[in-house]
Amino acid sequence: MKEATLKQIAETLGISITTVSKALKNYPDVSDKTRKAVHELADSLQYKPNSFAVNLRMQESRTIGVIIPELVHHFFSSVIDGIVAEAEKHGYLVIIQQSNESVVMEKSQVELLLNKRVDGIVMSLSNESNDDEHLKELLRRNVPFVQFDKISKLLNSSKVIIDDQKAACEATTHLIHKGCKKIAHIRGPVNPQNAIDRFLGYKKGLEKHDIPFDPSLVYTCSRVSFEEGKAFAAQILKEHPDVDGIFCITDLVAVGVLAYFNEQKIPVPQQVKVIGFSNWFMSQVITPSLSTVEQPSYEMGTAAFNVLLEEINARKENRVREPKTVRLETQIIERESTRG
Amino acid sequence: MKEATLKQIAETLGISITTVSKALKNYPDVSDKTRKAVHELADSLQYKPNSFAVNLRMQESRTIGVIIPELVHHFFSSVIDGIVAEAEKHGYLVIIQQSNESVVMEKSQVELLLNKRVDGIVMSLSNESNDDEHLKELLRRNVPFVQFDKISKLLNSSKVIIDDQKAACEATTHLIHKGCKKIAHIRGPVNPQNAIDRFLGYKKGLEKHDIPFDPSLVYTCSRVSFEEGKAFAAQILKEHPDVDGIFCITDLVAVGVLAYFNEQKIPVPQQVKVIGFSNWFMSQVITPSLSTVEQPSYEMGTAAFNVLLEEINARKENRVREPKTVRLETQIIERESTRG
């Protein structure tokens, strides 16, 4: 698209480019008459200052990058919602990238964002992220960087998280208080910190109530999907027909468990009680409605943006700043799947 | 963050900036020795060409803007998923903006994206978009622009759409074939073209089967929400207790209808059959599962990006190009809510 330039305005009015530039910035050494003529012509030509040139001068892009595992996931779209809304308030644009749980994608996306000179990066790690050289590189280069939800504890960056261990312990305790004595856990993959912490919280919940931990009651998802929920429900019934409670890594998996139990006419909560994690919208509309752990996703997004902004501003002012960890509160939501 | 510059490399090696620049681009008039020294130093300093400067020269940002009404909406997050994946393949970055159904927001977002000199814009209009001056402006300025889903027919831009009228006629016909004789329609707001078209499709479906159109059977959402679905279900039962079929503007509203009927023990599909639109994930996991119209959301995203890329390339090559409309196929998905 053709754009009006300073040069074009200068030539049309027969004045210098410097004078046009000064007139547009309302410098006092330009006559009122010239200033008015320049502004009028600029308006009629729909002149816009070239933002690349402006950015080049300012060395900031007022754009941030966000990398998440997947967007079609109620939790992440709600976090993004919070990031975009908060960024908008502060005049920042948001570039979204999806790693699709692949560390190779994640690396090339970090690279691309750095080449774009974004002012900072907010990120939830892919499940494969045992290789974190690209993230250490961000820290070495002093790029403003905030991790959220799926984080690496080994990276000394700012973080916005929940206390997964505590929340999982509470979910397990909730099942125990509802009378469950043999509780299975459908856990997330081996790598992600939040899957590890929820598993540890489950174990701790059992221990606190003197229920012996039985490793054969733990089932490990690889894709954390609805289909895996259905498949593990079938396997649990077969291997441990006397299980009376199931704590699932996330609502999507729990909904798969409920779907299988509905098909098999296994009464929930009478025979088995089920609790999920994250409070997806659908959990309140399915039958039976699903008990879960409310995770403040939108707030996680606004907090992540604000911590990133603090990081950006500290660097602008050449302040040294220790990484900050924001821990948001969770709570148990009781619905039909654990009632009674 | 401090970045290595051409100047720094030149000073360290005692050569000119021009020589450094030429060496990095492997120009033949630089000696092998110098070229090697420059590359090695650039690597060790982790030098990256400044992308603002590069963009300024190329006059392209390889970034596109996407404006949607809301992200926490299964349909839109799936479209974005398609856009981001396709853009990634072609080396483009995607800036996401949410209008929250406000035309004021939409205008300032378009402005912001233009100031950022994005290479093009993909957009689904807000429900308020009776004021479209900012969009006409895009066309006047010849900005690559593609509308999808919620479009304005009055804007002569490229579009990626489904045939809402045909799909709604098929949904209504599906209810009629299942034996429904008195069919209510919970429609979308007055403005959006897709709400108008789905309403017209409903009318057409009735006409084709000689069922007289009764305007009192049409209920108009303002927010298109789960809560409105519940409220209208109650109102329909009160005003028209003999209604035996309901066609809803979208699955979210239909899920609200089903939730109310579940609460009131109104048997679905025996007493009333319900069909939605869009095929949200939750529609297959609720009880009863929801019949709906499958709308290819991910494909809509990839198609929207590809049409935008054609628009961008045509302008690069100074080709005149007529706006293009891509129409994607839909299909009825029968589940429990209309079965039998």
XYZ file of C-alpha atoms in Angstrom:
680
model
C 0.000 0.000 0.000
C 1.192 3.487 -0.859
C 1.651 5.772 2.151
C 2.081 9.516 2.376
C 5.614 10.417 3.448
C 7.257 13.436 5.019
C 9.031 13.961 1.695
C 5.766 14.106 -0.216
C 4.373 16.703 2.209
C 7.593 18.744 2.020
C 7.619 18.718 -1.789
C 3.956 19.636 -2.079
C 4.374 22.627 0.243
C 7.816 23.578 -1.033
C 9.449 23.406 2.414
C 12.141 21.177 3.942
C 11.499 17.729 5.411
C 12.913 18.994 8.730
C 10.334 21.777 8.802
C 7.527 19.277 8.103
C 8.761 17.025 10.873
C 9.027 19.939 13.316
C 5.598 21.250 12.316
C 4.017 17.846 12.970
C 5.590 17.785 16.431
C 4.433 21.384 17.049
C 7.930 22.776 17.614
C 7.837 26.510 18.473
C 10.323 27.536 15.756
C 7.801 26.823 12.989
C 5.331 29.609 12.075
C 1.650 29.070 12.862
C 0.812 29.367 9.192
C 3.276 26.648 8.135
C 2.279 24.419 11.021
C -1.392 24.675 10.045
C -0.650 23.982 6.359
C 1.423 20.913 7.244
C -1.191 19.510 9.607
C -3.982 20.045 7.084
C -2.076 18.376 4.269
C -0.977 15.523 6.545
C -4.605 14.965 7.540
C -5.892 15.033 3.981
C -3.146 12.591 2.912
C -3.881 10.439 5.960
C -0.205 10.620 6.902
C 0.894 8.279 9.674
C 4.363 8.328 11.231
C 6.156 5.148 10.207
C 6.049 2.962 13.300
C 9.125 0.969 12.316
C 11.140 4.176 12.199
C 9.661 5.297 15.514
C 10.420 1.906 17.083
C 13.953 2.014 15.757
C 14.504 5.309 17.553
C 12.833 4.213 20.769
C 14.283 0.683 20.783
C 10.985 -0.676 21.942
C 8.277 -2.365 19.940
C 5.454 -2.145 22.480
C 4.722 -5.685 21.418
C 5.068 -8.783 23.551
C 5.154 -12.433 22.556
C 3.146 -15.184 24.214
C 3.928 -18.874 23.672
C 1.459 -21.471 24.889
C 1.093 -25.209 24.261
C -2.375 -24.998 22.675
C -5.030 -22.397 22.158
C -8.053 -24.682 21.828
C -8.024 -25.325 25.502
C -10.400 -23.411 27.730
C -7.722 -22.665 30.304
C -5.209 -21.159 27.873
C -7.733 -19.163 25.869
C -8.925 -17.625 29.120
C -5.337 -16.771 30.164
C -4.726 -15.179 26.750
C -7.963 -13.270 27.196
C -6.514 -11.758 30.396
C -3.125 -11.008 28.810
C -4.656 -9.328 25.739
C -7.066 -7.228 27.825
C -4.328 -6.040 30.197
C -1.842 -5.390 27.364
C -4.478 -3.337 25.574
C -4.877 -1.139 28.654
C -1.149 -0.393 28.621
C -0.881 0.106 24.859
C 0.905 -3.160 24.099
C 0.163 -5.579 21.275
C 0.303 -9.323 21.758
C 1.716 -11.880 19.329
C 0.427 -15.387 20.043
C 2.354 -18.530 19.213
C 1.456 -22.164 19.816
C 4.140 -24.737 20.499
C 1.737 -27.694 20.116
C 3.693 -29.260 22.978
C 6.815 -29.469 20.813
C 10.112 -28.135 22.131
C 11.429 -27.781 18.555
C 8.557 -25.425 17.690
C 9.059 -23.602 20.967
C 12.711 -22.913 20.148
C 12.023 -21.542 16.711
C 9.216 -19.396 18.127
C 11.477 -17.884 20.779
C 14.007 -17.180 18.030
C 11.363 -15.530 15.834
C 10.112 -13.330 18.672
C 13.659 -12.229 19.501
C 14.263 -11.358 15.857
C 11.073 -9.301 15.991
C 12.574 -7.524 19.032
C 9.489 -7.993 21.161
C 9.799 -6.176 24.485
C 9.297 -9.392 26.422
C 7.966 -12.944 26.387
C 5.301 -14.714 28.440
C 5.344 -18.464 28.216
C 3.804 -21.720 29.389
C 6.183 -24.568 28.568
C 5.495 -27.507 26.301
C 5.354 -30.983 27.829
C 8.633 -31.840 26.157
C 10.584 -29.066 27.828
C 13.343 -31.116 29.428
C 15.608 -29.280 26.984
C 15.591 -25.651 28.115
C 18.754 -24.209 26.533
C 16.661 -21.682 24.554
C 15.086 -20.439 27.785
C 18.403 -20.129 29.615
C 19.529 -18.091 26.616
C 16.623 -15.661 27.239
C 17.849 -15.159 30.784
C 21.486 -14.750 29.712
C 20.411 -12.068 27.238
C 18.359 -10.362 29.957
C 15.125 -10.534 27.947
C 12.054 -9.737 30.081
C 10.546 -13.190 30.541
C 7.671 -14.540 32.641
C 6.684 -18.176 32.967
C 3.140 -19.182 33.908
C 1.248 -22.415 34.661
C 3.610 -24.975 33.122
C 6.934 -23.687 34.375
C 10.457 -24.919 34.951
C 11.609 -24.455 38.537
C 15.195 -24.595 37.313
C 14.851 -21.317 35.404
C 15.392 -18.279 37.567
C 12.723 -16.105 35.897
C 9.607 -14.371 37.170
C 6.625 -16.721 37.419
C 2.865 -16.615 37.827
C 1.618 -19.872 39.247
C -0.807 -21.569 41.551
C 0.226 -23.920 44.327
C -0.469 -27.131 42.400
C 0.650 -29.368 45.249
C -1.614 -27.699 47.786
C -4.570 -27.616 45.375
C -4.155 -31.313 44.512
C -3.866 -32.190 48.203
C -7.136 -30.330 48.804
C -8.869 -32.129 45.915
C -7.768 -35.505 47.314
C -8.807 -34.487 50.820
C -12.209 -33.465 49.435
C -12.710 -37.020 48.109
C -11.622 -38.478 51.456
C -14.031 -36.230 53.370
C -16.782 -37.473 51.048
C -16.020 -41.011 52.210
C -13.651 -42.315 49.498
C -11.215 -44.956 50.703
C -9.571 -46.146 47.478
C -8.652 -43.223 45.268
C -7.069 -43.458 41.827
C -5.164 -40.606 40.207
C -5.058 -40.014 36.462
C -1.958 -37.876 36.247
C -0.332 -35.749 33.527
C 2.851 -36.643 31.639
C 6.165 -37.216 33.414
C 7.925 -33.916 32.599
C 5.707 -30.925 33.344
C 6.195 -29.459 36.778
C 2.460 -29.022 37.342
C 1.795 -32.722 36.642
C 4.528 -33.665 39.102
C 3.188 -31.278 41.752
C -0.405 -32.462 41.410
C 0.784 -36.045 41.775
C 2.776 -35.103 44.898
C -0.281 -33.289 46.272
C -2.385 -36.436 45.735
C 0.186 -38.514 47.631
C 0.332 -35.976 50.436
C -3.469 -35.926 50.727
C -3.482 -39.722 51.159
C -0.648 -39.656 53.706
C -2.311 -36.974 55.788
C -5.308 -39.277 56.179
C -3.303 -42.473 56.701
C -4.324 -44.010 53.412
C -1.404 -46.060 52.064
C -0.123 -44.935 48.664
C -0.541 -47.632 45.997
C 1.422 -46.908 42.789
C -0.851 -49.233 40.777
C -3.637 -46.659 41.294
C -1.738 -43.988 39.350
C -2.379 -43.761 35.585
C -0.228 -41.509 33.378
C -1.668 -39.562 30.438
C 0.489 -38.757 27.467
C -1.830 -36.367 25.616
C -4.132 -35.332 28.506
C -7.257 -35.843 26.388
C -10.943 -36.727 26.660
C -10.175 -40.069 24.974
C -7.501 -40.930 27.528
C -10.016 -40.193 30.293
C -12.439 -42.713 28.785
C -9.733 -45.337 28.274
C -8.316 -45.031 31.804
C -11.811 -45.186 33.330
C -12.274 -48.551 31.630
C -8.845 -49.740 32.793
C -9.436 -48.604 36.383
C -12.768 -50.463 36.552
C -11.091 -53.592 35.269
C -7.970 -53.490 37.435
C -9.502 -52.005 40.602
C -13.292 -52.545 40.541
C -13.493 -51.287 44.148
C -12.083 -47.803 43.407
C -14.489 -45.241 44.897
C -12.780 -41.971 43.958
C -10.775 -40.583 41.028
C -8.750 -37.373 40.968
C -7.946 -36.268 37.395
C -5.135 -33.960 36.209
C -7.667 -31.774 34.384
C -11.391 -31.418 33.688
C -11.052 -32.622 30.104
C -9.807 -36.008 31.330
C -12.449 -36.112 34.090
C -15.174 -35.462 31.509
C -13.850 -38.477 29.580
C -14.108 -40.561 32.778
C -17.715 -39.421 33.327
C -18.604 -40.165 29.691
C -17.369 -43.751 30.094
C -19.204 -44.201 33.408
C -22.407 -42.822 31.823
C -22.109 -45.324 28.975
C -21.525 -48.211 31.400
C -24.275 -47.022 33.786
C -21.769 -46.758 36.638
C -23.500 -44.387 39.079
C -21.547 -41.204 39.892
C -21.216 -40.126 42.711
C -22.852 -43.214 44.374
C -20.303 -45.816 43.249
C -17.364 -43.597 42.262
C -16.726 -39.930 42.996
C -14.789 -37.880 40.444
C -12.975 -34.567 40.740
C -11.154 -32.629 38.001
C -8.888 -29.604 37.887
C -9.185 -26.150 36.237
C -12.950 -25.557 36.116
C -13.593 -25.616 32.389
C -16.902 -24.102 31.351
C -18.337 -27.461 30.282
C -17.866 -28.929 33.768
C -20.914 -27.083 35.036
C -23.181 -28.145 32.146
C -22.464 -31.876 31.901
C -24.459 -34.549 33.758
C -23.470 -35.149 36.481
C -21.838 -31.744 36.846
C -18.163 -32.050 37.738
C -16.493 -31.064 41.008
C -13.175 -29.404 40.328
C -10.432 -27.019 41.414
C -11.054 -23.440 40.344
C -7.888 -22.048 38.819
C -8.014 -18.290 38.193
C -7.058 -18.344 34.512
C -8.056 -14.808 33.478
C -6.306 -13.401 36.566
C -3.256 -15.475 35.691
C -3.171 -13.674 32.347
C -3.470 -10.177 33.796
C -0.866 -10.971 36.477
C 1.548 -12.399 33.883
C 1.284 -9.251 31.780
C 1.785 -6.981 34.774
C 4.854 -8.841 36.014
C 6.280 -8.707 32.492
C 5.630 -4.971 32.377
C 7.549 -4.556 35.657
C 10.439 -6.487 34.096
C 10.354 -4.307 30.979
C 10.250 -1.082 32.966
C 13.066 -2.150 35.293
C 15.325 -2.678 32.263
C 14.332 0.657 30.729
C 15.397 2.343 33.950
C 18.500 0.177 34.272
C 17.297 -1.117 37.620
C 18.450 -4.522 38.814
C 15.434 -6.601 39.707
C 15.100 -9.988 41.372
C 12.702 -12.383 39.620
C 9.275 -12.337 41.270
C 6.857 -15.207 41.836
C 3.134 -14.458 41.999
C 1.104 -17.315 43.493
C -2.660 -17.162 42.883
C -5.270 -18.781 45.129
C -7.333 -21.822 44.079
C -10.491 -23.287 45.565
C -12.499 -26.506 45.507
C -15.834 -26.294 43.694
C -18.224 -29.014 44.805
C -20.741 -30.234 42.231
C -22.762 -33.413 41.657
C -19.832 -35.726 40.848
C -18.686 -35.768 44.502
C -21.887 -34.851 46.292
C -23.582 -36.951 48.956
C 18.585 -5.357 26.702
C 22.000 -4.581 25.209
C 22.499 -5.888 21.687
C 25.647 -6.279 19.620
C 25.674 -3.799 16.738
C 27.447 -3.562 13.401
C 29.382 -0.638 14.851
C 30.647 -2.702 17.772
C 31.850 -5.452 15.421
C 33.508 -2.889 13.133
C 35.317 -1.186 16.011
C 36.499 -4.454 17.537
C 37.987 -5.624 14.242
C 39.201 -2.183 13.149
C 37.292 -2.254 9.859
C 34.410 -0.149 8.461
C 30.723 -0.765 9.184
C 30.139 -1.205 5.453
C 32.727 -3.990 5.353
C 31.062 -5.715 8.316
C 27.672 -5.466 6.654
C 29.044 -6.800 3.364
C 30.884 -9.609 5.134
C 27.707 -10.710 6.919
C 25.909 -10.831 3.561
C 28.835 -12.758 2.026
C 29.544 -10.155 -0.672
C 32.408 -11.269 -2.970
C 34.455 -8.062 -2.534
C 35.332 -8.934 1.075
C 38.345 -11.181 1.672
C 37.738 -14.685 3.035
C 39.812 -13.859 6.075
C 37.790 -10.749 6.958
C 34.504 -12.509 6.259
C 35.457 -15.355 8.583
C 36.551 -12.977 11.349
C 33.307 -10.996 11.109
C 31.119 -14.118 11.158
C 32.974 -15.545 14.128
C 32.750 -12.337 16.130
C 29.076 -11.865 15.186
C 28.348 -15.422 16.355
C 30.202 -15.016 19.631
C 28.400 -11.691 20.279
C 25.108 -13.276 19.284
C 24.574 -10.484 16.782
C 21.113 -10.310 15.211
C 20.198 -7.931 12.396
C 17.804 -5.329 13.780
C 14.410 -6.403 12.487
C 12.951 -2.888 12.648
C 15.695 -1.663 10.336
C 15.180 -4.652 8.048
C 11.418 -4.086 8.035
C 11.904 -0.413 7.290
C 13.892 -1.344 4.213
C 11.501 -4.066 3.082
C 8.329 -2.175 3.930
C 6.790 -5.360 5.175
C 6.415 -6.543 8.731
C 5.559 -10.203 8.046
C 3.033 -9.716 10.790
C -0.735 -9.798 10.384
C -3.459 -8.594 12.712
C -6.541 -10.602 13.665
C -9.550 -9.001 15.334
C -12.259 -11.233 16.762
C -15.207 -10.589 19.099
C -14.017 -12.949 21.856
C -11.333 -15.509 22.350
C -12.983 -17.590 25.076
C -15.323 -19.099 22.574
C -14.568 -22.526 21.206
C -15.335 -21.462 17.628
C -13.004 -18.465 17.597
C -10.137 -20.128 19.416
C -10.283 -22.919 16.860
C -10.257 -20.406 13.960
C -7.254 -18.640 15.529
C -5.590 -22.017 15.905
C -5.920 -22.445 12.109
C -4.689 -18.914 11.343
C -1.650 -19.187 13.653
C -0.663 -22.611 12.295
C -0.940 -21.504 8.661
C 0.827 -18.180 9.312
C 3.673 -20.055 11.009
C 4.127 -22.197 7.886
C 4.557 -19.051 5.814
C 6.796 -17.220 8.293
C 4.197 -14.716 9.474
C 3.478 -13.649 13.029
C -0.052 -13.058 14.272
C -1.207 -10.257 16.573
C -4.534 -11.079 18.215
C -7.030 -8.428 19.312
C -10.437 -8.837 20.913
C -13.181 -6.325 20.256
C -15.416 -7.709 23.017
C -18.308 -7.009 20.621
C -17.632 -3.246 20.840
C -17.303 -1.202 17.676
C -15.369 1.495 19.582
C -12.721 -1.064 20.561
C -12.721 -2.427 17.034
C -11.951 1.007 15.587
C -9.048 1.710 17.902
C -7.685 -1.790 17.234
C -7.751 -1.276 13.473
C -5.971 2.040 14.008
C -3.320 0.420 16.196
C -2.677 -2.359 13.685
C -2.313 0.161 10.861
C 0.153 2.164 12.938
C 2.082 -1.057 13.454
C 2.089 -1.436 9.659
C 0.834 -5.003 9.720
C 0.822 -6.549 6.249
C -2.895 -7.265 6.460
C -5.906 -7.783 8.699
C -8.284 -10.714 9.224
C -11.467 -9.884 11.060
C -14.776 -11.162 12.358
C -17.026 -8.186 13.106
C -18.468 -7.233 16.463
C -22.228 -7.419 16.907
C -22.373 -3.628 16.992
C -20.872 -3.184 13.568
C -23.593 -1.109 11.941
C -20.956 1.643 11.885
C -18.345 0.455 9.409
C -16.510 3.659 8.442
C -13.216 2.262 9.813
C -13.576 -0.804 7.594
C -14.386 1.209 4.466
C -11.238 3.170 5.283
C -9.231 -0.078 5.127
C -10.560 -0.711 1.645
C -9.898 2.882 0.521
C -6.304 2.566 1.712
C -5.994 -0.757 -0.117
C -4.973 -2.654 3.039
C -5.110 -6.441 2.539
C -8.281 -7.344 4.449
C -10.276 -10.548 4.842
C -13.558 -10.904 6.699
C -14.666 -14.247 8.129
C -17.733 -15.635 9.914
C -19.390 -12.422 11.088
C -19.075 -10.316 7.970
C -20.645 -7.258 6.406
C -22.034 -7.962 2.935
C -21.785 -4.229 2.198
C -17.987 -4.277 2.340
C -16.398 -5.345 -0.913
C -13.535 -7.313 0.669
C -12.437 -10.921 0.421
C -14.422 -13.219 2.707
C -14.285 -16.708 4.168
C -17.749 -17.854 5.144
C -20.173 -20.695 5.335
C -23.624 -20.610 3.762
C -25.461 -19.770 7.004
C -28.847 -19.665 5.326
C -28.465 -23.092 3.742
C -27.047 -24.600 6.948
C -29.909 -23.179 9.054
C -32.460 -24.415 6.522
C -30.911 -27.891 6.815
C -30.998 -27.765 10.632
C -34.702 -26.819 10.561
C -35.406 -29.496 7.954
C -33.631 -32.034 10.195
C -36.080 -31.220 13.023
C -39.041 -31.524 10.619
C -37.838 -34.902 9.342
C -37.628 -36.015 12.961
C -41.345 -35.227 13.323
C -41.335 -31.698 14.800
C -44.399 -29.637 13.882
C -43.985 -26.532 16.051
C -40.417 -25.261 15.963
C -39.095 -22.277 17.899
C -35.931 -20.406 16.931
C -33.618 -18.733 19.443
C -31.827 -16.339 17.146
C -28.801 -14.070 17.470
C -28.856 -10.280 17.757
C -30.406 -8.066 15.075
C -27.219 -6.782 13.390
C -24.814 -9.606 12.554
C -25.225 -10.986 9.074
C -24.873 -14.588 10.248
C -27.745 -14.173 12.755
C -29.916 -12.714 9.983
C -29.016 -15.509 7.579
C -29.642 -18.283 10.111
C -33.043 -16.752 10.849
C -33.842 -16.586 7.105
C -32.722 -20.207 6.733
C -35.078 -21.227 9.564
C -37.991 -19.463 7.802
C -37.106 -21.054 4.502
C -36.964 -24.518 6.100
C -40.493 -24.045 7.469
C -41.843 -22.724 4.152
C -40.381 -25.613 2.177
C -42.390 -27.979 4.375
C -45.585 -25.894 4.426
C -45.288 -25.008 8.095
C -46.622 -21.479 8.615
C -44.091 -19.012 10.061
C -45.137 -17.686 13.480
C -43.085 -14.657 14.629
C -44.014 -15.313 18.272
C -41.841 -18.459 18.077
C -38.700 -16.399 17.433
C -36.648 -15.311 20.489
C -33.756 -12.859 20.106
C -30.552 -13.136 22.150
C -28.562 -10.064 22.998
C -25.437 -11.711 24.436
C -25.765 -15.212 22.913
C -25.004 -16.897 26.226
C -25.669 -20.069 28.201
C -27.855 -18.026 30.604
C -30.000 -16.674 27.764
C -30.494 -20.250 26.556
C -31.828 -21.238 29.988
C -34.074 -18.161 30.245
C -35.567 -18.571 26.766
C -36.210 -22.277 27.359
C -38.331 -21.294 30.377
C -40.135 -18.614 28.372
C -40.830 -20.956 25.449
C -42.313 -23.617 27.758
C -44.559 -20.990 29.319
C -45.696 -19.250 26.121
C -45.799 -22.291 23.834
C -46.027 -25.477 25.917
C -46.642 -27.498 22.745
C -43.325 -26.575 21.083
C -41.653 -29.816 19.968
C -38.449 -28.506 18.390
C -35.934 -25.681 19.010
C -33.232 -24.469 16.655
C -30.603 -22.357 18.454
C -28.196 -19.804 16.963
C -25.252 -21.600 18.580
C -24.365 -24.602 20.750
C -23.735 -22.472 23.823
C -27.363 -21.310 23.818
C -28.605 -24.843 23.060
C -26.618 -26.176 26.025
C -28.437 -23.593 28.196
C -31.769 -24.889 26.842
C -30.793 -28.489 27.639
C -29.656 -27.499 31.147
C -33.073 -25.944 31.863
C -34.936 -28.951 30.446
C -32.782 -31.298 32.560
C -33.613 -29.291 35.677
C -37.346 -29.336 34.865
C -37.272 -33.030 33.854
C -38.569 -32.183 30.377
C -37.560 -35.233 28.310
C -35.282 -34.459 25.353
C -35.687 -35.650 22.585
C -39.076 -37.254 23.487
C -40.998 -34.044 24.247
C -38.762 -31.440 22.603
C -35.933 -31.895 20.108
C -33.042 -29.426 20.190
C -30.398 -28.585 17.605
C -27.521 -26.105 17.921
C -24.954 -24.639 15.562
C -21.109 -24.781 15.431
C -20.298 -28.135 17.048
C -18.513 -27.004 20.187
C -16.492 -29.699 21.904
C -18.834 -29.844 24.910
C -21.815 -30.743 22.695
C -20.607 -34.321 22.379
C -20.019 -34.799 26.120
C -23.221 -33.386 27.648
C -26.317 -35.462 28.389
C -28.212 -35.713 26.129
C -25.511 -35.080 23.552
C -26.435 -32.214 21.245
C -27.243 -32.401 17.534
C -25.661 -29.496 15.705
C -24.271 -28.040 12.499
C -20.591 -28.765 12.004
C -18.844 -25.560 11.007
C -15.245 -26.086 9.870
C -13.589 -23.579 12.203
C -9.937 -24.635 11.894
C -10.294 -24.751 8.092
C -11.887 -21.313 8.206
C -8.712 -20.055 9.896
C -6.324 -21.614 7.384
C -8.467 -20.390 4.457
C -8.631 -16.857 5.894
C -4.843 -16.711 6.197
C -4.314 -18.041 2.697
C -6.740 -15.572 1.111
C -5.013 -12.767 3.034
C -1.639 -13.966 1.753
C -2.973 -13.839 -1.822
C -4.094 -10.246 -1.176
C -0.686 -9.319 0.265
C 1.201 -10.894 -2.638
C -1.023 -9.286 -5.264
C -0.169 -5.851 -3.838
C 3.531 -6.638 -3.692
C 3.414 -7.466 -7.380
C 1.148 -4.502 -8.145
C -1.501 -6.836 -9.534
C -5.133 -5.741 -9.468
C -7.187 -8.421 -7.760
C -10.918 -8.831 -7.337
C -12.024 -9.707 -3.786
C -12.575 -13.429 -3.429
C -15.213 -15.270 -1.418
C -14.406 -18.741 -0.085
C -17.485 -20.667 1.053
C -16.835 -23.731 3.239
C -19.170 -26.719 3.532
C -21.190 -27.500 6.663
C -22.981 -30.661 7.728
C -25.641 -31.784 10.171
C -24.385 -33.917 13.057
C -27.153 -36.014 14.591
C -26.826 -36.843 18.294
C -29.210 -37.755 21.131
C -31.022 -34.392 21.350
C -32.892 -35.032 18.059
C -32.724 -38.816 17.856
C -35.754 -41.125 17.543
